[in-house]
mmCIF file of C-alpha atoms and ligand atoms in Angstrom:
data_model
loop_
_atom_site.group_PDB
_atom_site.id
_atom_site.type_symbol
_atom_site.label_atom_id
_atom_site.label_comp_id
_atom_site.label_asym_id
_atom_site.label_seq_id
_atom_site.Cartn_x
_atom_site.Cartn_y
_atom_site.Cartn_z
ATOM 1 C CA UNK A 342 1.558 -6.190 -16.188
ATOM 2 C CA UNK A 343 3.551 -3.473 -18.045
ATOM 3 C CA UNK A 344 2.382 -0.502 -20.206
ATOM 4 C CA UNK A 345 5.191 0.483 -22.246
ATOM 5 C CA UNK A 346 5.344 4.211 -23.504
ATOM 6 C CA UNK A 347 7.680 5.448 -25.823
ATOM 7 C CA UNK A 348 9.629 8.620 -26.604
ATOM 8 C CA UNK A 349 11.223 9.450 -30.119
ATOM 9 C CA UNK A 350 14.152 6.546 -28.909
ATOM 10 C CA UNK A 351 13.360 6.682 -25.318
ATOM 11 C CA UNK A 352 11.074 3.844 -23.713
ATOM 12 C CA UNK A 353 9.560 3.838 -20.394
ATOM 13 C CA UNK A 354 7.945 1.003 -18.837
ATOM 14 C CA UNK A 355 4.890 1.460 -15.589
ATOM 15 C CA UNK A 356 4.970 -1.896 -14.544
ATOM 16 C CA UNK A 357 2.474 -2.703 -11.858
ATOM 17 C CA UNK A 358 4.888 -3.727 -9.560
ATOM 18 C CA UNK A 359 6.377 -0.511 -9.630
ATOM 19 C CA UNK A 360 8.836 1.243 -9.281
ATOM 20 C CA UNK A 361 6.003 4.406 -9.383
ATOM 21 C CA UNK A 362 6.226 6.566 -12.586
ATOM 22 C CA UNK A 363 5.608 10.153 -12.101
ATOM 23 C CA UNK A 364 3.678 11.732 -14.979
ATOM 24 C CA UNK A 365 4.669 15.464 -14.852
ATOM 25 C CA UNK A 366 1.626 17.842 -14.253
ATOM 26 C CA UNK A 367 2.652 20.759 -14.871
ATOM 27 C CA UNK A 368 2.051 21.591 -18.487
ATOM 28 C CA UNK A 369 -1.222 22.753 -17.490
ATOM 29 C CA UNK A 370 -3.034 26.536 -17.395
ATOM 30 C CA UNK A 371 -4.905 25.730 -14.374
ATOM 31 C CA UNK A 372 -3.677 28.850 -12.274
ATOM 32 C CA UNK A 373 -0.768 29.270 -14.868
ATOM 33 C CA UNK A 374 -2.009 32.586 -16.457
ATOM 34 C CA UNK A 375 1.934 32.578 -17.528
ATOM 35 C CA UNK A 376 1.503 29.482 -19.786
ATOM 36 C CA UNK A 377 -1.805 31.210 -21.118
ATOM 37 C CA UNK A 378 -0.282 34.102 -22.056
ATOM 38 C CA UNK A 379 2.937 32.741 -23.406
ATOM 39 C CA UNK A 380 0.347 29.679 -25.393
ATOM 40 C CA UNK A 381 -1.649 32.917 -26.876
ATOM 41 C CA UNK A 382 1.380 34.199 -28.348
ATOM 42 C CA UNK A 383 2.754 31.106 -29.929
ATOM 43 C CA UNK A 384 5.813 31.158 -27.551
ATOM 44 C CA UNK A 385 6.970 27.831 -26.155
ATOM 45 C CA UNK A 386 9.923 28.934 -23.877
ATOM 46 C CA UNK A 387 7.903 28.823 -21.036
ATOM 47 C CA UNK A 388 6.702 25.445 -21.960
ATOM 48 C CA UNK A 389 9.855 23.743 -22.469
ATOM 49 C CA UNK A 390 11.145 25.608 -19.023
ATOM 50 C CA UNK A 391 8.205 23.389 -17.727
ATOM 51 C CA UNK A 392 9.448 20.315 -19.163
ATOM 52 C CA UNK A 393 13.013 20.847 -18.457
ATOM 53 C CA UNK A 394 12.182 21.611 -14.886
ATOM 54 C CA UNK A 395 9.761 18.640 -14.441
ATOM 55 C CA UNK A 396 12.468 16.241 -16.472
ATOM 56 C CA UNK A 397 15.285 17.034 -13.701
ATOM 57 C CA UNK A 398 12.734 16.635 -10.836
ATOM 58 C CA UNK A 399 11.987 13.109 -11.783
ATOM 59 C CA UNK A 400 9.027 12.941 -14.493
ATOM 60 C CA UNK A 401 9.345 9.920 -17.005
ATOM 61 C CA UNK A 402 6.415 11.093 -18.997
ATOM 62 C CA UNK A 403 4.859 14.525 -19.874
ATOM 63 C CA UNK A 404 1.365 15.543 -19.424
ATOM 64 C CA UNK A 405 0.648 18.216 -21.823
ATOM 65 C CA UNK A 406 -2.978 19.382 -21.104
ATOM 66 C CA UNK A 407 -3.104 23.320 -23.274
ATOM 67 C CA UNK A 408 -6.903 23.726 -22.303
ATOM 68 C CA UNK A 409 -8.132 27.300 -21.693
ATOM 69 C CA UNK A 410 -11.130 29.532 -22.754
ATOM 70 C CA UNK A 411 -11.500 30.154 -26.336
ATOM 71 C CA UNK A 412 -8.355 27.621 -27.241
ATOM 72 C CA UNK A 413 -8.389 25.890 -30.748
ATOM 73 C CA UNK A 414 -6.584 23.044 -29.282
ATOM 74 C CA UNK A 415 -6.483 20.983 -32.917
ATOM 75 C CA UNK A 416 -4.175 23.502 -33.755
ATOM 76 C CA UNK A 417 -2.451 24.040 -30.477
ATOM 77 C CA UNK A 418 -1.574 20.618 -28.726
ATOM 78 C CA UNK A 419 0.236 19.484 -31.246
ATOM 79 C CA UNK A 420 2.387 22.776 -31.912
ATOM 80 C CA UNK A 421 3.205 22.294 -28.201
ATOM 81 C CA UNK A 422 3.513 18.497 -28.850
ATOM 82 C CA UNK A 423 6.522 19.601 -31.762
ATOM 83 C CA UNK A 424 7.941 21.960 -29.443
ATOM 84 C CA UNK A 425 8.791 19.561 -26.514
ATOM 85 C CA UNK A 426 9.370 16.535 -29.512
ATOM 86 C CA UNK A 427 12.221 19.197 -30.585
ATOM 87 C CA UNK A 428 13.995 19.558 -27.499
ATOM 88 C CA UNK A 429 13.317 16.517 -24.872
ATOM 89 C CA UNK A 430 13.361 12.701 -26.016
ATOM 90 C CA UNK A 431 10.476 11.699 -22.791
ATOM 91 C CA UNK A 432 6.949 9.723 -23.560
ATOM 92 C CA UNK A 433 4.017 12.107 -23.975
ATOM 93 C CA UNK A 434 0.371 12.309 -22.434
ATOM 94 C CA UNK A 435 -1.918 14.218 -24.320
ATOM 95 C CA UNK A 436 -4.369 15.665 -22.244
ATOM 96 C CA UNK A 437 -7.604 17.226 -23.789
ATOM 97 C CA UNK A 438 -11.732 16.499 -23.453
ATOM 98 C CA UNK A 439 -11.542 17.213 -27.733
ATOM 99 C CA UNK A 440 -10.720 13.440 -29.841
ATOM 100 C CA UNK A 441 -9.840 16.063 -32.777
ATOM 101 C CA UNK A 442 -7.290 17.700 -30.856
ATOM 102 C CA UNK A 443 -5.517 14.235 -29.543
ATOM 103 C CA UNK A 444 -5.821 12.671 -32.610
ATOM 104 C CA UNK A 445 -4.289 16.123 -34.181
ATOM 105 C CA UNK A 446 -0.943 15.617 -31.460
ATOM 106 C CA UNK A 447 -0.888 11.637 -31.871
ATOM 107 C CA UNK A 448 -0.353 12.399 -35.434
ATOM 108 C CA UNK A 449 2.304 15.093 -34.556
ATOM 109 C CA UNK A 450 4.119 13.432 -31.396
ATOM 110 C CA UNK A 451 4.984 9.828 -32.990
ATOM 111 C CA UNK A 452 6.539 7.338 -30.525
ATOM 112 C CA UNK A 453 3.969 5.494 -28.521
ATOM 113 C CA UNK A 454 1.785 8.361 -26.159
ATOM 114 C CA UNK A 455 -0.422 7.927 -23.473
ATOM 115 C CA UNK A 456 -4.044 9.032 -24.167
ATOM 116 C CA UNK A 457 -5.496 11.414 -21.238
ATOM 117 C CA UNK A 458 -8.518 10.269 -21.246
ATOM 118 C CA UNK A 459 -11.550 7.879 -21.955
ATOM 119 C CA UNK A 460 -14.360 7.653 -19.662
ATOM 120 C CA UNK A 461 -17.143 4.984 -19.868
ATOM 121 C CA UNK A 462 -19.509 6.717 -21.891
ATOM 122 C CA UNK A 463 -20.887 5.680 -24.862
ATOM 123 C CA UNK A 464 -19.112 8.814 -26.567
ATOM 124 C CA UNK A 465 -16.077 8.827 -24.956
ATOM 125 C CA UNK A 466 -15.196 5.063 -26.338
ATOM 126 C CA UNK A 467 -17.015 5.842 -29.501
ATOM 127 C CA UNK A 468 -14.748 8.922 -30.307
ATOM 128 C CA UNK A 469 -11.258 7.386 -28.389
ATOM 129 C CA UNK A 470 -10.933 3.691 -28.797
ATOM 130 C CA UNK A 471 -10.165 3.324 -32.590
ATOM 131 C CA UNK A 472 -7.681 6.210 -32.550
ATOM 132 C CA UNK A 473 -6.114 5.115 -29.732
ATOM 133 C CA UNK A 474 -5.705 1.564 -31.835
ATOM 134 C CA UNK A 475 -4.578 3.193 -35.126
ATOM 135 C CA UNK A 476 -2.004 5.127 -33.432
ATOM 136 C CA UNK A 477 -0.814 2.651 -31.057
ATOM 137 C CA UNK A 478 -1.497 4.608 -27.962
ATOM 138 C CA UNK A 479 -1.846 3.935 -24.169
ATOM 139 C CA UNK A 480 -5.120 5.119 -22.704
ATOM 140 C CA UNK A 481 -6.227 6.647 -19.438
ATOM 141 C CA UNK A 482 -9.834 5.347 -18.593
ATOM 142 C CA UNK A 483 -11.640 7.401 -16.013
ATOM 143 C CA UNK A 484 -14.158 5.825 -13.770
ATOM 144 C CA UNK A 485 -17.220 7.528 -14.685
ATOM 145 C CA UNK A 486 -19.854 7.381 -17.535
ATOM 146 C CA UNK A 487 -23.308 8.445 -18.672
ATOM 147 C CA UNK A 488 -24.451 8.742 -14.662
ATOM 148 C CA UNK A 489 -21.632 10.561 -13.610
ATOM 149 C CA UNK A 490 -19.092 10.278 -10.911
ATOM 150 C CA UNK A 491 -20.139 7.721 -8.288
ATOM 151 C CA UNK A 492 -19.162 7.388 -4.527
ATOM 152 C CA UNK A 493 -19.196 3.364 -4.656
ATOM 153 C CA UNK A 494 -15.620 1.996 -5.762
ATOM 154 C CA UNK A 495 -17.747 -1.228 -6.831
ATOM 155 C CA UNK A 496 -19.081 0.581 -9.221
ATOM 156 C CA UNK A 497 -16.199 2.415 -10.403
ATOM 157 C CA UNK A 498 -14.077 -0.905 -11.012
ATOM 158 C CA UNK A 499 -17.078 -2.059 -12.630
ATOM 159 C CA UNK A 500 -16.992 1.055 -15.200
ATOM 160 C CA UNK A 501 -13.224 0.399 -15.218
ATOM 161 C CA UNK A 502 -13.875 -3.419 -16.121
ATOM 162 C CA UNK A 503 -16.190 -1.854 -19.164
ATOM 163 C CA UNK A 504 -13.749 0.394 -20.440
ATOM 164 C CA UNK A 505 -11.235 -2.537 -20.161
ATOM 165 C CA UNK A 506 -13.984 -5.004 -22.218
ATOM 166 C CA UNK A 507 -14.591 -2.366 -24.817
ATOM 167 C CA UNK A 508 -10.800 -1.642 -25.028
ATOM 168 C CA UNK A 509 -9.994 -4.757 -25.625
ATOM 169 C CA UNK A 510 -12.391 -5.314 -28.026
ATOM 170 C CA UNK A 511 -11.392 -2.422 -30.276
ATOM 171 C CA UNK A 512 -8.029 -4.360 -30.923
ATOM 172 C CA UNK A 513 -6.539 -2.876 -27.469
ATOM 173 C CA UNK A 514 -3.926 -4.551 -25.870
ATOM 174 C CA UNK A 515 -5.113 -4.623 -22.235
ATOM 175 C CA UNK A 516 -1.676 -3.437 -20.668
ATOM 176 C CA UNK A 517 -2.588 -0.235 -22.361
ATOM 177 C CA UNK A 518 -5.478 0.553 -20.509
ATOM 178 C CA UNK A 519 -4.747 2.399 -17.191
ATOM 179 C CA UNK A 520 -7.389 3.238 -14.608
ATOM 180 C CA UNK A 521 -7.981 6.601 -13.047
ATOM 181 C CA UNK A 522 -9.995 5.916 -10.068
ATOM 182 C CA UNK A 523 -10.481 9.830 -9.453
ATOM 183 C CA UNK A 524 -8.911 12.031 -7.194
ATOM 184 C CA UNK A 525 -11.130 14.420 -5.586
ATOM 185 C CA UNK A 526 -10.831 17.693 -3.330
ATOM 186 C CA UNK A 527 -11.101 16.386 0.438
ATOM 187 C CA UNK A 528 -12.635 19.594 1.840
ATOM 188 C CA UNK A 529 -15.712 19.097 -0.278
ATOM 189 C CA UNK A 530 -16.281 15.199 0.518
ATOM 190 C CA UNK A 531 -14.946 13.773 3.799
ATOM 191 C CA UNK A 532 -15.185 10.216 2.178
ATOM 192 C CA UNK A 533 -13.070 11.215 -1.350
ATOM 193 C CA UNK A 534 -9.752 9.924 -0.385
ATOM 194 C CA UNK A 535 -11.085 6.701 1.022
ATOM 195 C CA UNK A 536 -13.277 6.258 -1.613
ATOM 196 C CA UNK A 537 -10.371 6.589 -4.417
ATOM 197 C CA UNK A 538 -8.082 4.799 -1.956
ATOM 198 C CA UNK A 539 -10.188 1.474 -1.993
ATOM 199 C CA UNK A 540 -11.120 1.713 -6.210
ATOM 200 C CA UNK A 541 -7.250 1.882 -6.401
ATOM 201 C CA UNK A 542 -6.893 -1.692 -4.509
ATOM 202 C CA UNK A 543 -9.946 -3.232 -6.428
ATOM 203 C CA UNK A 544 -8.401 -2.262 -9.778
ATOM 204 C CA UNK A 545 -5.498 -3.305 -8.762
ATOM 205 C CA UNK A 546 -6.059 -6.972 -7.043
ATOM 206 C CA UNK A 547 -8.991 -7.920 -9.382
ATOM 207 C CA UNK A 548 -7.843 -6.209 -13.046
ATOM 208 C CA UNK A 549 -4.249 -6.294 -12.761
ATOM 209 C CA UNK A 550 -3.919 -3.216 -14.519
ATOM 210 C CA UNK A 551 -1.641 -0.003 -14.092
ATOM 211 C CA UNK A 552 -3.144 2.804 -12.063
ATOM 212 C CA UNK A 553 -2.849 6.616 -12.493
ATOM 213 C CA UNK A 554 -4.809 9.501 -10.957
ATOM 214 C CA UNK A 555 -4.535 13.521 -10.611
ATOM 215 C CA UNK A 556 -2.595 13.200 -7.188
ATOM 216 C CA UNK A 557 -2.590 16.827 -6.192
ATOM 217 C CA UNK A 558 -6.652 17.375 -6.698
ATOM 218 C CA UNK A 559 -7.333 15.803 -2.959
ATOM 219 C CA UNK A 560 -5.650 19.379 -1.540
ATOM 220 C CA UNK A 561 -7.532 21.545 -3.305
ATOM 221 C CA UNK A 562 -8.621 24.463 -0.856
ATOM 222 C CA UNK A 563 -6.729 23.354 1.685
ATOM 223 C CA UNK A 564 -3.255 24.440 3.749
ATOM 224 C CA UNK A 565 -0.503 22.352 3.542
ATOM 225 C CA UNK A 566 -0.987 20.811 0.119
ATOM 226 C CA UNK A 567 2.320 18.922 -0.147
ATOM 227 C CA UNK A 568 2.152 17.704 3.468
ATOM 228 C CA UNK A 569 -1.681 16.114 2.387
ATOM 229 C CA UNK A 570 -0.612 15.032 -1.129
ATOM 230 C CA UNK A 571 2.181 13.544 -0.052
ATOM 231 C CA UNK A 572 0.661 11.375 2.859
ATOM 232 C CA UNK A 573 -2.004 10.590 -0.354
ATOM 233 C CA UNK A 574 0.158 8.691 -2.523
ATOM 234 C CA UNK A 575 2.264 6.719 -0.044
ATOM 235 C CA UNK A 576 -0.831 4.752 0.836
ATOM 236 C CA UNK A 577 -2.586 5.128 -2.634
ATOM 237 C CA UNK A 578 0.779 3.533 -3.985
ATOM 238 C CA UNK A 579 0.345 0.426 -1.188
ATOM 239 C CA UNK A 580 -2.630 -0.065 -2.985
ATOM 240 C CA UNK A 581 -1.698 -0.326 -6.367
ATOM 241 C CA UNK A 582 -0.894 3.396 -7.333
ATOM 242 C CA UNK A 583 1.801 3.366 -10.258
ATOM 243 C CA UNK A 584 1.957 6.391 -12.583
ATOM 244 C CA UNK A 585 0.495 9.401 -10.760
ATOM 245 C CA UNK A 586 -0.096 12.662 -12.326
ATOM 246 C CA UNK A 587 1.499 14.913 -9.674
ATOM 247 C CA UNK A 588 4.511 17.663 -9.509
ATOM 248 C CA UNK A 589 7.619 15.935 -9.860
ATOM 249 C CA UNK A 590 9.169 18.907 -8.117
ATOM 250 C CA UNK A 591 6.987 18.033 -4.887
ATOM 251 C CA UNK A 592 6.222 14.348 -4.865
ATOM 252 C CA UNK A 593 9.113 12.685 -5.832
ATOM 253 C CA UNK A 594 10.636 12.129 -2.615
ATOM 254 C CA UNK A 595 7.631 10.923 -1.553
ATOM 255 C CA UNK A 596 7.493 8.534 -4.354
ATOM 256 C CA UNK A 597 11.045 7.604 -3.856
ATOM 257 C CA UNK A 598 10.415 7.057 0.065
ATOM 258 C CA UNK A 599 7.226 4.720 -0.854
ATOM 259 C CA UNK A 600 9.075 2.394 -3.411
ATOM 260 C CA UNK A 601 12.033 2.238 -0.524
ATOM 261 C CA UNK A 602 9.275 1.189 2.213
ATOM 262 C CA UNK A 603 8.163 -1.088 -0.381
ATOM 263 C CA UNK A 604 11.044 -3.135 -1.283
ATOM 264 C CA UNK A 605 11.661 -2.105 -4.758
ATOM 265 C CA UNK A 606 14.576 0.129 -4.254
ATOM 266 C CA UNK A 607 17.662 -2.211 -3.283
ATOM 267 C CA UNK A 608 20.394 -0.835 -0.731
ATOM 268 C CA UNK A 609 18.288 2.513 -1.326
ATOM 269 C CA UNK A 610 20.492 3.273 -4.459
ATOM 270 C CA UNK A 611 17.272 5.545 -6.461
ATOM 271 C CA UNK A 612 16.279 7.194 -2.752
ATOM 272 C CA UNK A 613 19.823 7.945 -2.008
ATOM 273 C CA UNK A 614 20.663 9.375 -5.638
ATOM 274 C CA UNK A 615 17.587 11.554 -5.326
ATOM 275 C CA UNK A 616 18.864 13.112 -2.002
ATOM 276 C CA UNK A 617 22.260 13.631 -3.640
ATOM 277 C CA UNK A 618 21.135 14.940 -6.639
ATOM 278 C CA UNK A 619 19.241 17.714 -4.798
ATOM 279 C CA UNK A 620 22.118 18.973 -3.301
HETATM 280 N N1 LIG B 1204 -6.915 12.628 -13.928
HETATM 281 C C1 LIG B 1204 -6.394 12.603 -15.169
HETATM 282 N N2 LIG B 1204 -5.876 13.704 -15.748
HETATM 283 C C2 LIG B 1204 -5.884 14.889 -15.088
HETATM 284 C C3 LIG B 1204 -6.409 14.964 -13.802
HETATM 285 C C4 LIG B 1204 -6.946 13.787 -13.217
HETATM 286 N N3 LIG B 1204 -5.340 16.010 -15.672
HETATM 287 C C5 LIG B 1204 -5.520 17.302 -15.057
HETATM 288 C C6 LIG B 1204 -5.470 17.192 -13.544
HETATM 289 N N4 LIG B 1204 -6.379 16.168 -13.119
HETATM 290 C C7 LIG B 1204 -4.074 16.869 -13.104
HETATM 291 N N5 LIG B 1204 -3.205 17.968 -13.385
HETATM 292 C C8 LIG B 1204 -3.057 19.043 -12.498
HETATM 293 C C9 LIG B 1204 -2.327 20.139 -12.915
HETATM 294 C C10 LIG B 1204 -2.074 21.175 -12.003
HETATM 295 C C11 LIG B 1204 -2.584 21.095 -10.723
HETATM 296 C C12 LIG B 1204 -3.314 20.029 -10.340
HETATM 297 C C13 LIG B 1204 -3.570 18.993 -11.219
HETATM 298 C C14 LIG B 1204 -2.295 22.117 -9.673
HETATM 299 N N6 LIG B 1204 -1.805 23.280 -9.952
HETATM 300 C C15 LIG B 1204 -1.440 24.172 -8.865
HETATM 301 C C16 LIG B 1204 -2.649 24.755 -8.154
HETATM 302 O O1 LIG B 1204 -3.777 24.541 -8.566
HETATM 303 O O2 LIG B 1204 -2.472 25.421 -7.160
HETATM 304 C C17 LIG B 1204 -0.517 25.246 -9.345
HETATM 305 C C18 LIG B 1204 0.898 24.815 -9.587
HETATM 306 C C19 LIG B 1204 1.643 24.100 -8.490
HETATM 307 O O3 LIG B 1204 1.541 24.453 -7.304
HETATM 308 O O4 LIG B 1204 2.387 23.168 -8.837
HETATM 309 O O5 LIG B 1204 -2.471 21.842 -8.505
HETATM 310 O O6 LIG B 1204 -7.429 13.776 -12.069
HETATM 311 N N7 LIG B 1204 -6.388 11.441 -15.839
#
C-alpha cells in the first residue's frame, strides 16, 4: 500500500514495503525555548534553519507542530506553513490538537499534507475526517479514544480498524490513513516498547496500512537516548514501521542500516551515499 504526499511539485511516496520515510521532528517547542521565542516574534529564520538542517539529514516530510502556552495557532501554523512553502519544495505534516488551526495551514500549505492527528474519539473524527477529505489530506490516526490510552495492542488495532472504517467512510481513501500505535517513555512503563512493538506488527499484517509513531518519546528520562531510540526503530521497522517521526540528524543511519538488513537497499547504494555524504 502507498500513501502518497505531495510538496508544491515534489511527491513522496511511504510505501509499506519501505524504504522507511523519516518525518522530521524537529519543528517543535518541546525544550526549544529558541523556536518559542523566535515564533513570538514573528521570525522564521530559526524555523527554516530547522528545515534546512532536517532536509540535508534525510527528512522527506516536515512535521511542523508550533504548540506552546498562550499560542493562537489559527494564525500561527500556517504563517510558519508559508514560510517553509517559500523556501523548501518537501510534503508537510501539520501537527496541532486545534481542527481550526490545521484546517487554517491545509488551506495555506496546498500540495497534498499529512494530517497529525485523529484519534478514535467521537470528536476527533467528527472535527478531522471531512477536512481531511475536502482538502485531500493524509491522516495520522492515533490509537486511543474516549477510554484513553490502553496497554492491549488488540485493542489498539481495533481502535485503529475504527478510525480506518470511519475514514473510509467519510470518502477517505484508505492508503491515507496511517496508524500511530504510540510511543511511550520506557522508564515509566517497563512493558511500553513491547506493547507499541507488537500494535506495529498487528497493524501491519492484518490492515496493511502505513505506520508512523513519535520514535524518540521511548527515551524520555533516560541516558543514552540515541543509543535506545535507535535500537527502537530497527525492530519497530521489522515490524512494519515506515514513516517515523524522529530526528533525521540522529536516526537516519539507523534507518538506512535497517532498510540495508532488510533487503531494500541494493549493493547498499542509499547506506553508502549516506556515509559519504557525511563526510
Ligand atoms: N505521534 C505523533 N505525533 C507526535 C508525536 C507522536 N508529535 C510530537 C511528538 N510525538 C514527536 N515529536 C517530537 C519532537 C521533539 C522531541 C520528541 C518528539 C524531542 N526533543 C528533544 C528533547 O526532548 O530532548 C530536544 C531536541 C533534540 O534532542 O533533538 O525529543 O508520538 N503522531
Amino acid at each position: 500500500m502507498q500513501t502518497v504526499l505531495k510538496g508544491k511539485t515534489s511527491e513522496v511516496t511511504i510505501n509499506t514495503n519501505g524504504p522507511v520515510i523519516i518525518i522530521g521532528e524537529c519543528i517543535n517547542p518541546t525544550r526549544r525555548k529558541k523556536l518559542v521565542s523566535t515564533l513570538q516574534k514573528g521570525n522564521f529564520e530559526y524555523v527554516l534553519e530547522l528545515a534546512e538542517n532536517q532536509i540535508k539529514a534525510g527528512a522527506y516530510v516536515l512535521d511542523v507542530n508550533v504548540g506552546f502556552p498562550g499560542v493562537d495557532d489559527v494564525k500561527l501554523l500556517p504563517e510558519t506553513v508559508l514560510a517553509i512553502k517559500g523556501k523548501f519544495d518537501i510534503p508537510l505534516c501539520l501537527d496541532s490538537p486545534n481542527p481550526k488551526a490545521i484546517e487554517a495551514a491545509l488551506k495555506a500549505a496546498g500540495g497534498k499534507c499529512l494530517i497529525n492527528s485523529v484519534n478514535g474519539e467521537e470528536k476527533s473524527l467528527n472535527a478531522l475526517l471531512h477536512i481531511a477529505k475536502e482538502y485531500g489530506a493524509a491522516l495520522i490516526g492515533l490509537t486511543m479514544d474516549e477510554n484513553g490510552i490502553t496497554g492491549d495492542p488488540e485493542k489498539r488495532l481495533a481502535i485503529a480498524e475504527k478510525i480506518l472504517e470511519r475514514a473510509v467512510k467519510a470518502g477517505i481513501k484508505e492508503e491515507d490513513v496511517i496508524i500511530d500505535p504510540l510511543a511511550m517513555a520506557v522508564s515509566s512503563d517497563s512493558k511500553a516498547c513491547i506493547v507499541t512493538l507488537e500494535t506495529i506488527r498487528l497493524v501491519h499484517q492484518q490492515l496493511g496500512l502505513n505506520i508512523t509513531m513519535g520514535a524518540s518519546n521511548i527515551s524520555f528520562g533516560l541516558p543514552g537516548r540515541e543509543d535506545l531510540n535507535s535500537s527502537f526503530i530497527s525492530l519497530a521497522i521489522f515490524n512494519g514501521l515506515t514513516c517515523p517521526i524522529a530526528n533525521p540528524e540522529k536516526i537516519t543511519a539507523s534507518v538506512r542500516a535497517s532498510d540495508l538488513i532488510l533487503g531494500r537497499d541494493d549493493f547498499a547504494v542509499r547506506f553508502v551515499e549516506y556515509f559519504q555524504g557525511r563526510m
